[in-house]
mmCIF file of C-alpha atoms in Angstrom:
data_model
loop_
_atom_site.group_PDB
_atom_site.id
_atom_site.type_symbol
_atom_site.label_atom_id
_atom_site.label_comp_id
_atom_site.label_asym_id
_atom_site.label_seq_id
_atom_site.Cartn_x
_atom_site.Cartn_y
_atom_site.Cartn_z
ATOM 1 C CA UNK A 1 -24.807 -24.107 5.008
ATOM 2 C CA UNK A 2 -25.580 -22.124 8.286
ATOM 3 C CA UNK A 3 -23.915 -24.715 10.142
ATOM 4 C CA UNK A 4 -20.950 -24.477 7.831
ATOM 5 C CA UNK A 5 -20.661 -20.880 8.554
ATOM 6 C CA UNK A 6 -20.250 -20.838 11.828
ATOM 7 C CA UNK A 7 -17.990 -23.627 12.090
ATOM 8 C CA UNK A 8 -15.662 -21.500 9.376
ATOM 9 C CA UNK A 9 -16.348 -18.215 12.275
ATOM 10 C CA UNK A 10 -15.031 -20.200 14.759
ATOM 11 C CA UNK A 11 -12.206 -21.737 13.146
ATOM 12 C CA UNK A 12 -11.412 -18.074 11.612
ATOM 13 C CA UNK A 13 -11.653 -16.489 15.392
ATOM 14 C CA UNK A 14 -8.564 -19.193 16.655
ATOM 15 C CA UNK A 15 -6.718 -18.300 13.771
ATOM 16 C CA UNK A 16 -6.797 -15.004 15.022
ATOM 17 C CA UNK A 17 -5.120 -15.385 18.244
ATOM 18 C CA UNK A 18 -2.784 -17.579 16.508
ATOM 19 C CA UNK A 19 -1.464 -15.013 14.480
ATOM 20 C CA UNK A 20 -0.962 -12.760 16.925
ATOM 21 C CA UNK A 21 1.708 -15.332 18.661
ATOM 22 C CA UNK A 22 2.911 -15.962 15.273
ATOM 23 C CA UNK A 23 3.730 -12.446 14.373
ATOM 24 C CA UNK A 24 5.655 -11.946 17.258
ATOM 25 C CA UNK A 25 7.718 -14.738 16.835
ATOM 26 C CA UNK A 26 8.346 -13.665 13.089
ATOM 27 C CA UNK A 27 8.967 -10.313 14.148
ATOM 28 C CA UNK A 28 12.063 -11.959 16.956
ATOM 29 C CA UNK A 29 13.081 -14.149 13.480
ATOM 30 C CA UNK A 30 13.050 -11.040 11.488
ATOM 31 C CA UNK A 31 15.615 -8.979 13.773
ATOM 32 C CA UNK A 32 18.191 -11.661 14.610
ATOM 33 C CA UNK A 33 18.383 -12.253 10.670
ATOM 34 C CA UNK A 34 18.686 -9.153 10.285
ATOM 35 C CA UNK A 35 21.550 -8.421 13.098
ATOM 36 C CA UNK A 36 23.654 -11.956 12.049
ATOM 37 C CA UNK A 37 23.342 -9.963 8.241
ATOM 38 C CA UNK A 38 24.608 -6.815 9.975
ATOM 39 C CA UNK A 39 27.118 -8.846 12.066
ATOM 40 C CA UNK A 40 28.077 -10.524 8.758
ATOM 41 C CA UNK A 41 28.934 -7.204 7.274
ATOM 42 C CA UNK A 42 31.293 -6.157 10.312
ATOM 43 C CA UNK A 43 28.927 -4.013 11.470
ATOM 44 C CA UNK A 44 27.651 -3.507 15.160
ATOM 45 C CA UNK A 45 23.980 -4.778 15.465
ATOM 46 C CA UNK A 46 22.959 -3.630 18.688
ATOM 47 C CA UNK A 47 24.189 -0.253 17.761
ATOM 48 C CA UNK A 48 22.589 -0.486 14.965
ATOM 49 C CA UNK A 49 19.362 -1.103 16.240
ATOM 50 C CA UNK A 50 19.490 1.149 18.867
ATOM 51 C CA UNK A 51 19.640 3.585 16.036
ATOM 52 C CA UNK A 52 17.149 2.004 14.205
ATOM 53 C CA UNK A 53 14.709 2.646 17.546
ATOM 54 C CA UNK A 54 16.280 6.015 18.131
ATOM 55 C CA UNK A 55 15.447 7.865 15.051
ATOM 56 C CA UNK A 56 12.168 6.296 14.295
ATOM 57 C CA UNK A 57 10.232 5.907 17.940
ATOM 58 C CA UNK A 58 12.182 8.421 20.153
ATOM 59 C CA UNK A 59 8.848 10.171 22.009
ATOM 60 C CA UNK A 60 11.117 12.290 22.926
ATOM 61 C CA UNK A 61 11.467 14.540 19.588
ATOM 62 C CA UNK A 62 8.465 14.531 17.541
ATOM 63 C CA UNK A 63 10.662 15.564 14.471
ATOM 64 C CA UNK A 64 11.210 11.268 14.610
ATOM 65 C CA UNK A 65 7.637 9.956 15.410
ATOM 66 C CA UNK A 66 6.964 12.482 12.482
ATOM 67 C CA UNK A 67 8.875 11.042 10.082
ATOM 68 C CA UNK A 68 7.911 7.332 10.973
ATOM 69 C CA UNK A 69 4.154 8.554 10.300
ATOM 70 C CA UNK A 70 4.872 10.230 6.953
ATOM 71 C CA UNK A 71 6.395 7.118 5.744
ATOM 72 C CA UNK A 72 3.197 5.239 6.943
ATOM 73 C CA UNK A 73 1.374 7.558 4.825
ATOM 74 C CA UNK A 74 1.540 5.990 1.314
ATOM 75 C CA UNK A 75 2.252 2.590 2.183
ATOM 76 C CA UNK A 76 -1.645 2.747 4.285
ATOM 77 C CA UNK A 77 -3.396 3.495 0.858
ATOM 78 C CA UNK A 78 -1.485 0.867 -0.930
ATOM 79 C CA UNK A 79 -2.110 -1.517 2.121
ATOM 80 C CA UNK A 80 -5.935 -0.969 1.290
ATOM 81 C CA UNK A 81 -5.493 -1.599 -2.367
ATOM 82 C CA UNK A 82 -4.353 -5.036 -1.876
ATOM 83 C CA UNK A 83 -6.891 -5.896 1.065
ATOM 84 C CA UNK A 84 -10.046 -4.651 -0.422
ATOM 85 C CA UNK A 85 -8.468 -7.137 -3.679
ATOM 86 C CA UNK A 86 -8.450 -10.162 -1.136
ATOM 87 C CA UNK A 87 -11.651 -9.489 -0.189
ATOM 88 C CA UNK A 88 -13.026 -10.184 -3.229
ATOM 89 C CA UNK A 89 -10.936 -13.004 -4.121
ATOM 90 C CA UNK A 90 -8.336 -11.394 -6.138
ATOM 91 C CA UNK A 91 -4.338 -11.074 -6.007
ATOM 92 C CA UNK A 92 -4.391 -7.372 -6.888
ATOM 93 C CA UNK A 93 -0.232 -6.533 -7.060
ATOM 94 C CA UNK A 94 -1.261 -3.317 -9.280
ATOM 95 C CA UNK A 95 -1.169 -0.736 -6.162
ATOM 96 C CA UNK A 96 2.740 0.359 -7.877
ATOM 97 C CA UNK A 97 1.039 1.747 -11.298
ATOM 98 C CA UNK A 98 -1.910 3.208 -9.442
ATOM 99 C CA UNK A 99 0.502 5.187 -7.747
ATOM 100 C CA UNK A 100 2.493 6.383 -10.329
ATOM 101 C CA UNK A 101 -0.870 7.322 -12.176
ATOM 102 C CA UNK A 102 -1.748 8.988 -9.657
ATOM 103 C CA UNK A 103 1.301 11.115 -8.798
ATOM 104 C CA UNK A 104 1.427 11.791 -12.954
ATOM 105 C CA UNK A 105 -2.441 13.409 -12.348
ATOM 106 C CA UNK A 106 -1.200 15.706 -9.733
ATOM 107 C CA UNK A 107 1.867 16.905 -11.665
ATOM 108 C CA UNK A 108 -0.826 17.468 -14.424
ATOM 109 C CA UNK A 109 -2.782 19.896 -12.282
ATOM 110 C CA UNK A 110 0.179 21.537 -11.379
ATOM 111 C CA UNK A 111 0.884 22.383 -15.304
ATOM 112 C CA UNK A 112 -2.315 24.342 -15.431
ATOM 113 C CA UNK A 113 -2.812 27.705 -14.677
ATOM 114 C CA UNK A 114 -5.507 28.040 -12.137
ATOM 115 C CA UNK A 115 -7.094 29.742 -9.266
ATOM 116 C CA UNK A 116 -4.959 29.039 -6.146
ATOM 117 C CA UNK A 117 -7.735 27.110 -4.324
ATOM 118 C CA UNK A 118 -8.237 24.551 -7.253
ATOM 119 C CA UNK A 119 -5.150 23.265 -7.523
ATOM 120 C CA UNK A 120 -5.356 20.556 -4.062
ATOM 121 C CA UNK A 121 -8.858 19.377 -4.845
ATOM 122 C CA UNK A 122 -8.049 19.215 -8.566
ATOM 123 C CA UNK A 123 -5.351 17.161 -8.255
ATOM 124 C CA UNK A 124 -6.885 14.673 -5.784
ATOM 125 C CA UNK A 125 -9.603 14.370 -7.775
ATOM 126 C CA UNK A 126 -7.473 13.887 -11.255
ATOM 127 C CA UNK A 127 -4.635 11.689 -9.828
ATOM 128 C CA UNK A 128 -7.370 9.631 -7.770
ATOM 129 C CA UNK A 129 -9.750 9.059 -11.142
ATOM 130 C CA UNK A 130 -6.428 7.911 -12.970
ATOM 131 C CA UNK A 131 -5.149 5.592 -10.498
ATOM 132 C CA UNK A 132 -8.928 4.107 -10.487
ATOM 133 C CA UNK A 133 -9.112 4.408 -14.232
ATOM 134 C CA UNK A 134 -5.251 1.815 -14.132
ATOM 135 C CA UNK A 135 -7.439 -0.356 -11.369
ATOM 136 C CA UNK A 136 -10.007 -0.513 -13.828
ATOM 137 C CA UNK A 137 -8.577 -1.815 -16.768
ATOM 138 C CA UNK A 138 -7.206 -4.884 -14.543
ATOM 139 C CA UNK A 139 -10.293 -5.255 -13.802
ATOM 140 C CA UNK A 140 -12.063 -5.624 -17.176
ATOM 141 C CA UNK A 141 -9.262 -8.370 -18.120
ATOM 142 C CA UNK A 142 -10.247 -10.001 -14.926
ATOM 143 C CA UNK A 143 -13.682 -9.654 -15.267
ATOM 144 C CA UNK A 144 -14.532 -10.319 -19.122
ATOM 145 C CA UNK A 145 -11.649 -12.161 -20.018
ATOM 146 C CA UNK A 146 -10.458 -14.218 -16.680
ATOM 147 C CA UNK A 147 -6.761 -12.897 -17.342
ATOM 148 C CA UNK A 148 -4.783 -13.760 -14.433
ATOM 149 C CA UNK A 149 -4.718 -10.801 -12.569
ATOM 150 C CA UNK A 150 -1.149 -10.782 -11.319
ATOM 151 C CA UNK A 151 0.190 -10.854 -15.150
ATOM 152 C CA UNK A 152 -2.133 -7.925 -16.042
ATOM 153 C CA UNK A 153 -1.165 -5.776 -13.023
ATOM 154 C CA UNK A 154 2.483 -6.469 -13.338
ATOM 155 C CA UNK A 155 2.685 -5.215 -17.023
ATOM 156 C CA UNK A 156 0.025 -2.349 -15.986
ATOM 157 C CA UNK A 157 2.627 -1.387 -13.031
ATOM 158 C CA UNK A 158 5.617 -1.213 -15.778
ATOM 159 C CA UNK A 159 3.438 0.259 -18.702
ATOM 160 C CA UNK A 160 2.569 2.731 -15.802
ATOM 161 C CA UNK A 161 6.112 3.663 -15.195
ATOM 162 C CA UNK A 162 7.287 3.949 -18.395
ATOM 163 C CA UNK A 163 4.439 6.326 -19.104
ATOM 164 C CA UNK A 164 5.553 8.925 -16.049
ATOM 165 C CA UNK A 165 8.923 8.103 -17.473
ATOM 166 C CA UNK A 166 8.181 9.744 -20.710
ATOM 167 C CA UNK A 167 5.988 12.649 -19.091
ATOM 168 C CA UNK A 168 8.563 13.423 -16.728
ATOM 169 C CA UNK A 169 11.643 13.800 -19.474
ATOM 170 C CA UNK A 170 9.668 15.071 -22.452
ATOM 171 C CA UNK A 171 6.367 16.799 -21.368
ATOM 172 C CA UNK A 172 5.950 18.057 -17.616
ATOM 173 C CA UNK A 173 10.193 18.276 -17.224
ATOM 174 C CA UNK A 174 11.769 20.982 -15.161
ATOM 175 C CA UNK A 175 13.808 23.618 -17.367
ATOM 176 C CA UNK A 176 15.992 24.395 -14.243
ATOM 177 C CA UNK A 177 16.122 20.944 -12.893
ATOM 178 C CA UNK A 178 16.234 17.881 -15.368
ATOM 179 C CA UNK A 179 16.306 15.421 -12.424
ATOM 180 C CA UNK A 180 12.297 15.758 -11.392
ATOM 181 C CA UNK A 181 8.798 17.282 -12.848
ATOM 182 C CA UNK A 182 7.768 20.273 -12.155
ATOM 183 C CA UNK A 183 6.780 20.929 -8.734
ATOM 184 C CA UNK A 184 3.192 21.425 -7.258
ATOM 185 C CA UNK A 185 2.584 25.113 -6.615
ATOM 186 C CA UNK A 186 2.284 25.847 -3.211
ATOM 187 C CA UNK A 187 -1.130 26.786 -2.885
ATOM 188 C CA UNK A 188 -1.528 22.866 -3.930
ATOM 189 C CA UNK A 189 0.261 21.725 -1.131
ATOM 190 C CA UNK A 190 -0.729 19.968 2.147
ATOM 191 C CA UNK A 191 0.410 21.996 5.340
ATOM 192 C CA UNK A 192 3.116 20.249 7.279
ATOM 193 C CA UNK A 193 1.851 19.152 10.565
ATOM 194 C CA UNK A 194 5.552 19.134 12.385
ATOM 195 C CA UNK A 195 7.613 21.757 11.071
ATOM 196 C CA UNK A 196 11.090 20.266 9.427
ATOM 197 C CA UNK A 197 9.888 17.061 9.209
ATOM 198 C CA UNK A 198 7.891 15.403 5.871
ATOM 199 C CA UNK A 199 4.533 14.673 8.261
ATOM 200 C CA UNK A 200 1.235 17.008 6.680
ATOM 201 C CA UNK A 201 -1.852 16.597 6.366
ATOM 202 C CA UNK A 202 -1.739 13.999 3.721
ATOM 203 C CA UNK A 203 -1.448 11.615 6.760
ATOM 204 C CA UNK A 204 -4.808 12.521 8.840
ATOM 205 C CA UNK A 205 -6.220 12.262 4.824
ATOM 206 C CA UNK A 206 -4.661 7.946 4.444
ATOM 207 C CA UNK A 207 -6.309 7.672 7.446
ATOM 208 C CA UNK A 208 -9.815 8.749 6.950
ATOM 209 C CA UNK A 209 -9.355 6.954 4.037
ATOM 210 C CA UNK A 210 -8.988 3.892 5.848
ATOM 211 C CA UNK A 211 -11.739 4.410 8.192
ATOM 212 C CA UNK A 212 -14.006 5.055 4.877
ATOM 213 C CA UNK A 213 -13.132 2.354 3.482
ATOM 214 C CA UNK A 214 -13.614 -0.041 6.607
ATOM 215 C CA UNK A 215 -17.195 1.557 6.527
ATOM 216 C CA UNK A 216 -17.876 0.581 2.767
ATOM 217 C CA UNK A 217 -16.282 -2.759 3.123
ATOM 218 C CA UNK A 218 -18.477 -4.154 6.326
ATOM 219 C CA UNK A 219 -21.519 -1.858 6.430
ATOM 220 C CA UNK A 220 -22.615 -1.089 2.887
ATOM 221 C CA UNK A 221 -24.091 -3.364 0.212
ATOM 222 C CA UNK A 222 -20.886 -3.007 -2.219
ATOM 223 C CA UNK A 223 -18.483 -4.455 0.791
ATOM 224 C CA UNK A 224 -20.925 -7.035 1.295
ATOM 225 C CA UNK A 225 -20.883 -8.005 -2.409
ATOM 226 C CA UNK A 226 -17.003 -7.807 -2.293
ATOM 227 C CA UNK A 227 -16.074 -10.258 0.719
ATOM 228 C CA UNK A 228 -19.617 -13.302 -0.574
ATOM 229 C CA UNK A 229 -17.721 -12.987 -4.215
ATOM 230 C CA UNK A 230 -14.050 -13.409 -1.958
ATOM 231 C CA UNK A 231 -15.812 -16.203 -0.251
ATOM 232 C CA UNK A 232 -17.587 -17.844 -3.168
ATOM 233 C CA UNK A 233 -18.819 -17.226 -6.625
ATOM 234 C CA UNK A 234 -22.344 -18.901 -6.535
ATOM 235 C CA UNK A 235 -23.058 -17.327 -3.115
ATOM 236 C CA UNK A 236 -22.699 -14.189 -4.430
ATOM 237 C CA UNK A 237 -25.105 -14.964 -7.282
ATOM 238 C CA UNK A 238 -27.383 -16.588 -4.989
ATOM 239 C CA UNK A 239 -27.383 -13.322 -2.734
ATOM 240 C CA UNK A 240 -28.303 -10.910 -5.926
ATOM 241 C CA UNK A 241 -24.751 -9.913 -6.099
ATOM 242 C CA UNK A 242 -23.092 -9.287 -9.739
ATOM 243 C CA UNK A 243 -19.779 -11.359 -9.663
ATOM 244 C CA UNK A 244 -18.667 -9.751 -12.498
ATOM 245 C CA UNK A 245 -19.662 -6.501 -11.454
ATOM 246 C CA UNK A 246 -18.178 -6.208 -7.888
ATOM 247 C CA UNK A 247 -14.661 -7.672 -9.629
ATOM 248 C CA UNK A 248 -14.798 -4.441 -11.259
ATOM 249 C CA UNK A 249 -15.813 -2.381 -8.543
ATOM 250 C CA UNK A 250 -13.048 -3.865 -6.090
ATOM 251 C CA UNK A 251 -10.315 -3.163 -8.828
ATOM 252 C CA UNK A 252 -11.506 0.693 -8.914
ATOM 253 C CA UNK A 253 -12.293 1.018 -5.552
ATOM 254 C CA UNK A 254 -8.229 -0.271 -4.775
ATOM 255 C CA UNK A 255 -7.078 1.795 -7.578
ATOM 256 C CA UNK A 256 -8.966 4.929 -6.135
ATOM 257 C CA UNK A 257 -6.669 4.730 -2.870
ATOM 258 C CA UNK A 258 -3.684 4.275 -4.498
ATOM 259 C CA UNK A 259 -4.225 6.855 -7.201
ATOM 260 C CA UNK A 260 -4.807 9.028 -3.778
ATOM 261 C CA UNK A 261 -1.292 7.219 -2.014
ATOM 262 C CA UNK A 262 0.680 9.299 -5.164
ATOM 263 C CA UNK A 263 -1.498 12.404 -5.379
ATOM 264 C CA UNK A 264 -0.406 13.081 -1.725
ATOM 265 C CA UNK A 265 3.394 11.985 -2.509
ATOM 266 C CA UNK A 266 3.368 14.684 -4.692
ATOM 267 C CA UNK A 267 1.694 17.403 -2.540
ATOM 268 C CA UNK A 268 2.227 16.050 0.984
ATOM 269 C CA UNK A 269 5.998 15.218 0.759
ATOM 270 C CA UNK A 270 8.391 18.219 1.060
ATOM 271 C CA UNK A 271 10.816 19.183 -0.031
ATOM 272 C CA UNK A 272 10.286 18.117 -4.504
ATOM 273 C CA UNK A 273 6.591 17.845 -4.595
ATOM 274 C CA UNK A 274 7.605 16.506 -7.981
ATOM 275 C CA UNK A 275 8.519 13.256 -9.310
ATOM 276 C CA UNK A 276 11.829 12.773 -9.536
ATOM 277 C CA UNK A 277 14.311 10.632 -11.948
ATOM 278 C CA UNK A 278 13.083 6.911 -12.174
ATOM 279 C CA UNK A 279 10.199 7.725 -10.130
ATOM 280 C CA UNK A 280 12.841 7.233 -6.869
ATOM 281 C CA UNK A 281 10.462 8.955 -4.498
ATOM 282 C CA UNK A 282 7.624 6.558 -5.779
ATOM 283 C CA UNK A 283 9.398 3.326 -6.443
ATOM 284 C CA UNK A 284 8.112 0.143 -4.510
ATOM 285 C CA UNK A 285 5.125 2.169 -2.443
ATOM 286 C CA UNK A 286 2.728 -0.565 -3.974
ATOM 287 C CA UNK A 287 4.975 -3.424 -3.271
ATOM 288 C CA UNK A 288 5.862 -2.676 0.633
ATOM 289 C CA UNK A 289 1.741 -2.148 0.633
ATOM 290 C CA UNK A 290 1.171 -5.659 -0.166
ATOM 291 C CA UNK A 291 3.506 -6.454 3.154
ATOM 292 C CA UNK A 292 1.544 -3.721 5.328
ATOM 293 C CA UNK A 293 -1.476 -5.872 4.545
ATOM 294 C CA UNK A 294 -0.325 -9.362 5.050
ATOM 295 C CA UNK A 295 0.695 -7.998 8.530
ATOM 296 C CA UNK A 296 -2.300 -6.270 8.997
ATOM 297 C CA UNK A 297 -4.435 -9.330 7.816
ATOM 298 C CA UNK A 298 -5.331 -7.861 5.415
ATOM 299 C CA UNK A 299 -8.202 -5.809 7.165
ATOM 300 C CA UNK A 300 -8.831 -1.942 7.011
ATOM 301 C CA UNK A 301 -8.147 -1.202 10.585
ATOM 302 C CA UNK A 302 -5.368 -3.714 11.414
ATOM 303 C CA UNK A 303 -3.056 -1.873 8.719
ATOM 304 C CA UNK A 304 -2.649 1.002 10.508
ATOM 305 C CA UNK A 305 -0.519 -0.637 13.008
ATOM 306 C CA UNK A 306 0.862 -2.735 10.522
ATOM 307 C CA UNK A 307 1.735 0.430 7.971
ATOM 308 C CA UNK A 308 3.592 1.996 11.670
ATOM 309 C CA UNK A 309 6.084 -0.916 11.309
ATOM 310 C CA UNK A 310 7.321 -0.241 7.892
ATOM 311 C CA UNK A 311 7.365 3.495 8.360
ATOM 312 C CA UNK A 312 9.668 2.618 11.680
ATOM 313 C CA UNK A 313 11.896 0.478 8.778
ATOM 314 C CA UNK A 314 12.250 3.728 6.360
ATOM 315 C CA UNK A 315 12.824 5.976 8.967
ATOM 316 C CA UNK A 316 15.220 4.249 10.891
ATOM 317 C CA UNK A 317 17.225 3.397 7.555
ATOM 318 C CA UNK A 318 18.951 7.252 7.918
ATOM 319 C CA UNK A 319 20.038 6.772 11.583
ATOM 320 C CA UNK A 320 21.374 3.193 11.131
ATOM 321 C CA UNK A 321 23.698 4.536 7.997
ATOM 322 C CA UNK A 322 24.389 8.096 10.032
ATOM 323 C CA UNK A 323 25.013 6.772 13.424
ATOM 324 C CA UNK A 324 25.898 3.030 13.026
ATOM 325 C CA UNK A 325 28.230 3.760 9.814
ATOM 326 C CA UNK A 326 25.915 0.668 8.112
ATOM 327 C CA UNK A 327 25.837 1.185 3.956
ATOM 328 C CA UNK A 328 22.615 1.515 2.516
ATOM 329 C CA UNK A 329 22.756 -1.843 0.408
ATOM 330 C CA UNK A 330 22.922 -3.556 4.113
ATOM 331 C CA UNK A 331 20.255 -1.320 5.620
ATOM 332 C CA UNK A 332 18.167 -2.559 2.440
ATOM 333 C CA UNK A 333 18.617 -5.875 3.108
ATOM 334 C CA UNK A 334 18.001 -5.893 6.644
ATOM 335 C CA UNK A 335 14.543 -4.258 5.994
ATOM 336 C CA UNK A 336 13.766 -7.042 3.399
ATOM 337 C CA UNK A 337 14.843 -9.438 5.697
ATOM 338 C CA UNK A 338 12.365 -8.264 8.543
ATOM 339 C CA UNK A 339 9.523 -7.320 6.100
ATOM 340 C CA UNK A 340 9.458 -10.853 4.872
ATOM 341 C CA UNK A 341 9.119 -12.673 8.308
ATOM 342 C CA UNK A 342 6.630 -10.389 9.509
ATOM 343 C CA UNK A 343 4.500 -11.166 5.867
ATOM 344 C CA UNK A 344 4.855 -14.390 6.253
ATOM 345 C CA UNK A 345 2.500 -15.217 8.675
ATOM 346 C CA UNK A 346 -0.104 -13.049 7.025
ATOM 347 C CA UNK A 347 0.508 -15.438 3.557
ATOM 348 C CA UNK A 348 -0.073 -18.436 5.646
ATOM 349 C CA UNK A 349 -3.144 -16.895 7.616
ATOM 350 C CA UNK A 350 -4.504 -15.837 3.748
ATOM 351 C CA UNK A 351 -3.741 -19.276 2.414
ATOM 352 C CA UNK A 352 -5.271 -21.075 5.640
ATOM 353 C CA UNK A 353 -8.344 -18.459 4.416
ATOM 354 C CA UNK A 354 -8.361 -19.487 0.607
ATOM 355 C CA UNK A 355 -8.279 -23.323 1.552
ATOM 356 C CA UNK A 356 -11.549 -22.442 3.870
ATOM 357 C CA UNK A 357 -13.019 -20.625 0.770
ATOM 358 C CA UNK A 358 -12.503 -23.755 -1.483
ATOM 359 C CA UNK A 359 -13.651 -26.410 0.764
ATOM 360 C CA UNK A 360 -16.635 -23.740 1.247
ATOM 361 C CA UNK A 361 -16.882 -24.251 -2.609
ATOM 362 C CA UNK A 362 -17.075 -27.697 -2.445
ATOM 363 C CA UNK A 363 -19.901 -27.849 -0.243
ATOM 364 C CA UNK A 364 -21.328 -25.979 -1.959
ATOM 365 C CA UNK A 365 -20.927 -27.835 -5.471
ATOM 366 C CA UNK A 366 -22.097 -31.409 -3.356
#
């Protein structure tokens, strides 16, 4: 088994180097689909690239670096949700609804009346127990009654939005502004870090989250129970792990984070600090998440840079339609475009990983 092991290391540690040539080359892939889509459109690609570049890395004004970070922001919690659900052998897609559970228990803090100082720590604490609370029941379908946890977080992500649907239009709606919630107070929100731009604090927050989590996944007995049961049931039992039990704790644990991704939508992102018609300024968080981590490899620390990519995506989008004249709908698809070559290495790499895991199983099982 020992033996095994290490041969599975060392086949791991050239896949590694691997993917680093292969994301660049996905990444080259990515932007000429993207410009022949743009060309397609009668639209000027190198300008609108340039612009792309311009109003998302320019070191030059930190109101644009700001805004690439902010957007990194959410999509680094939902990132985690999704790796810490690989880990332990899941396909967790229920980041979305964690979110929006999350955002829906910081709007209900900001319905109470309370002392000034409550309201931040009461809503992170709220809107991070209810995104855990959506992780969890995914997890006790998993867990007690094997339901395939894609269909369970799917419905859980539209039950989820239909519920801040109905709290935003009939319960926690704005009397002067039927579009969004109510706002958080200001004495609930997260100081901006660069003024004008949407950057605060909620970003130094996603990533000591990150780093906390990369710290419970390799150096505490709970992340060692998650990535045996990702590798293989019976070694976790063997080990004195709980299968059962760690499928549950992975579920919370990545519903947690996300429940935290909407808390700080709501009071890190000026100017609404509300959630707004359709749940606009919430919508697809979870999904682009599940791309941060493919990219990232699905590890902790490698979605940080990953996360920076997609946050250079959705804040380029406003200089690309500004300066470049290209429609949203094309800017949209141009993003999808990119997003999807630069995930798919990270599917392969996973799969590669999964058929590992099986043949693991196997040798186990002989």
């Amino acid at each position: 088994m020992s033996a095994y092991l290490s041969r599975l290391a060392s086949k791991a540690s050239m896949e590694n180097l691997s993917y680093l040539f292969n994301i660049v080359i996905a990444m080259l892939v990515g932007f000429l689909l993207g410009a022949l889509l743009i060309a397609w459109g009668g639209y000027d690609p190198i300008l609108a690239y340039a612009s792309l570049v311009d109003t998302s890395l320019n070191v030059s004004d930190p109101y644009y670096i700001a805004m690439t970070l902010s957007f990194t922001t959410p999509v680094m919690l939902t990132a985690l949700t999704f790796a810490v659900g690989v880990r332990a052998g899941l396909f967790n897609i229920g980041a979305e609804g964690q979110v929006y559970m999350g955002a829906l228990g910081a709007i209900m803090v900001a319905s109470l009346k309370l002392p000034p100082t409550l309201y931040l720590p009461l809503a992170i604490l709220v809107g991070s127990l209810l995104g855990g609370l959506w992780g969890l029941i995914a997890g006790l379908f998993k867990a007690l009654r094997n339901v395939n946890e894609v269909v369970s977080t799917i419905m859980l992500n539209w039950i989820a939005f239909w519920i801040v649907e109905y709290a935003r239009v009939y319960v926690y709606f704005n009397p002067l502004r039927a579009e969004k919630t109510i706002s958080m107070p200001p004495p609930g929100r997260l100081p901006i870090i660069v003024p004008g731009s949407e950057l605060s604090l909620s970003y130094v927050i996603s990533l000591a989250t990150v780093v906390i989590v990369y710290f419970i996944i390799w150096n505490t007995r709970l992340g060692y129970n998650i990535r045996v049961t990702g590798i293989s049931y019976h070694a976790a039992k063997y080990s004195g792990a709980n299968p059962t039990l760690t499928t549950l704790y992975a579920f919370v644990l990545g519903g947690l984070v996300s429940g935290l991704a909407g808390v700080l939508e709501i009071c890190g992102r000026p100017p609404e600090y509300a959630i707004t018609t359709g749940a606009s300024n919430l919508a697809g968080l979870g999904f682009d998440g599940i791309a941060v981590s493919l990219i990232g490899l699905n590890h902790p620390l490698l979605i940080i840079p990953a996360s920076i990519v997609i946050g250079m995506l959705s804040a380029g989008s406003r200089g690309m339609q500004i300066r470049a004249g290209v429609p949203l709908e094309l800017v949209k698809g141009v993003q999808g475009l990119i997003i999807i070559s630069l995930a798919v290495p990270g599917f392969t790499y996973m799969l590669k990983r999964i058929k590992l895991k099986r043949s693991l199983r196997g040798v186990e099982g002989a």
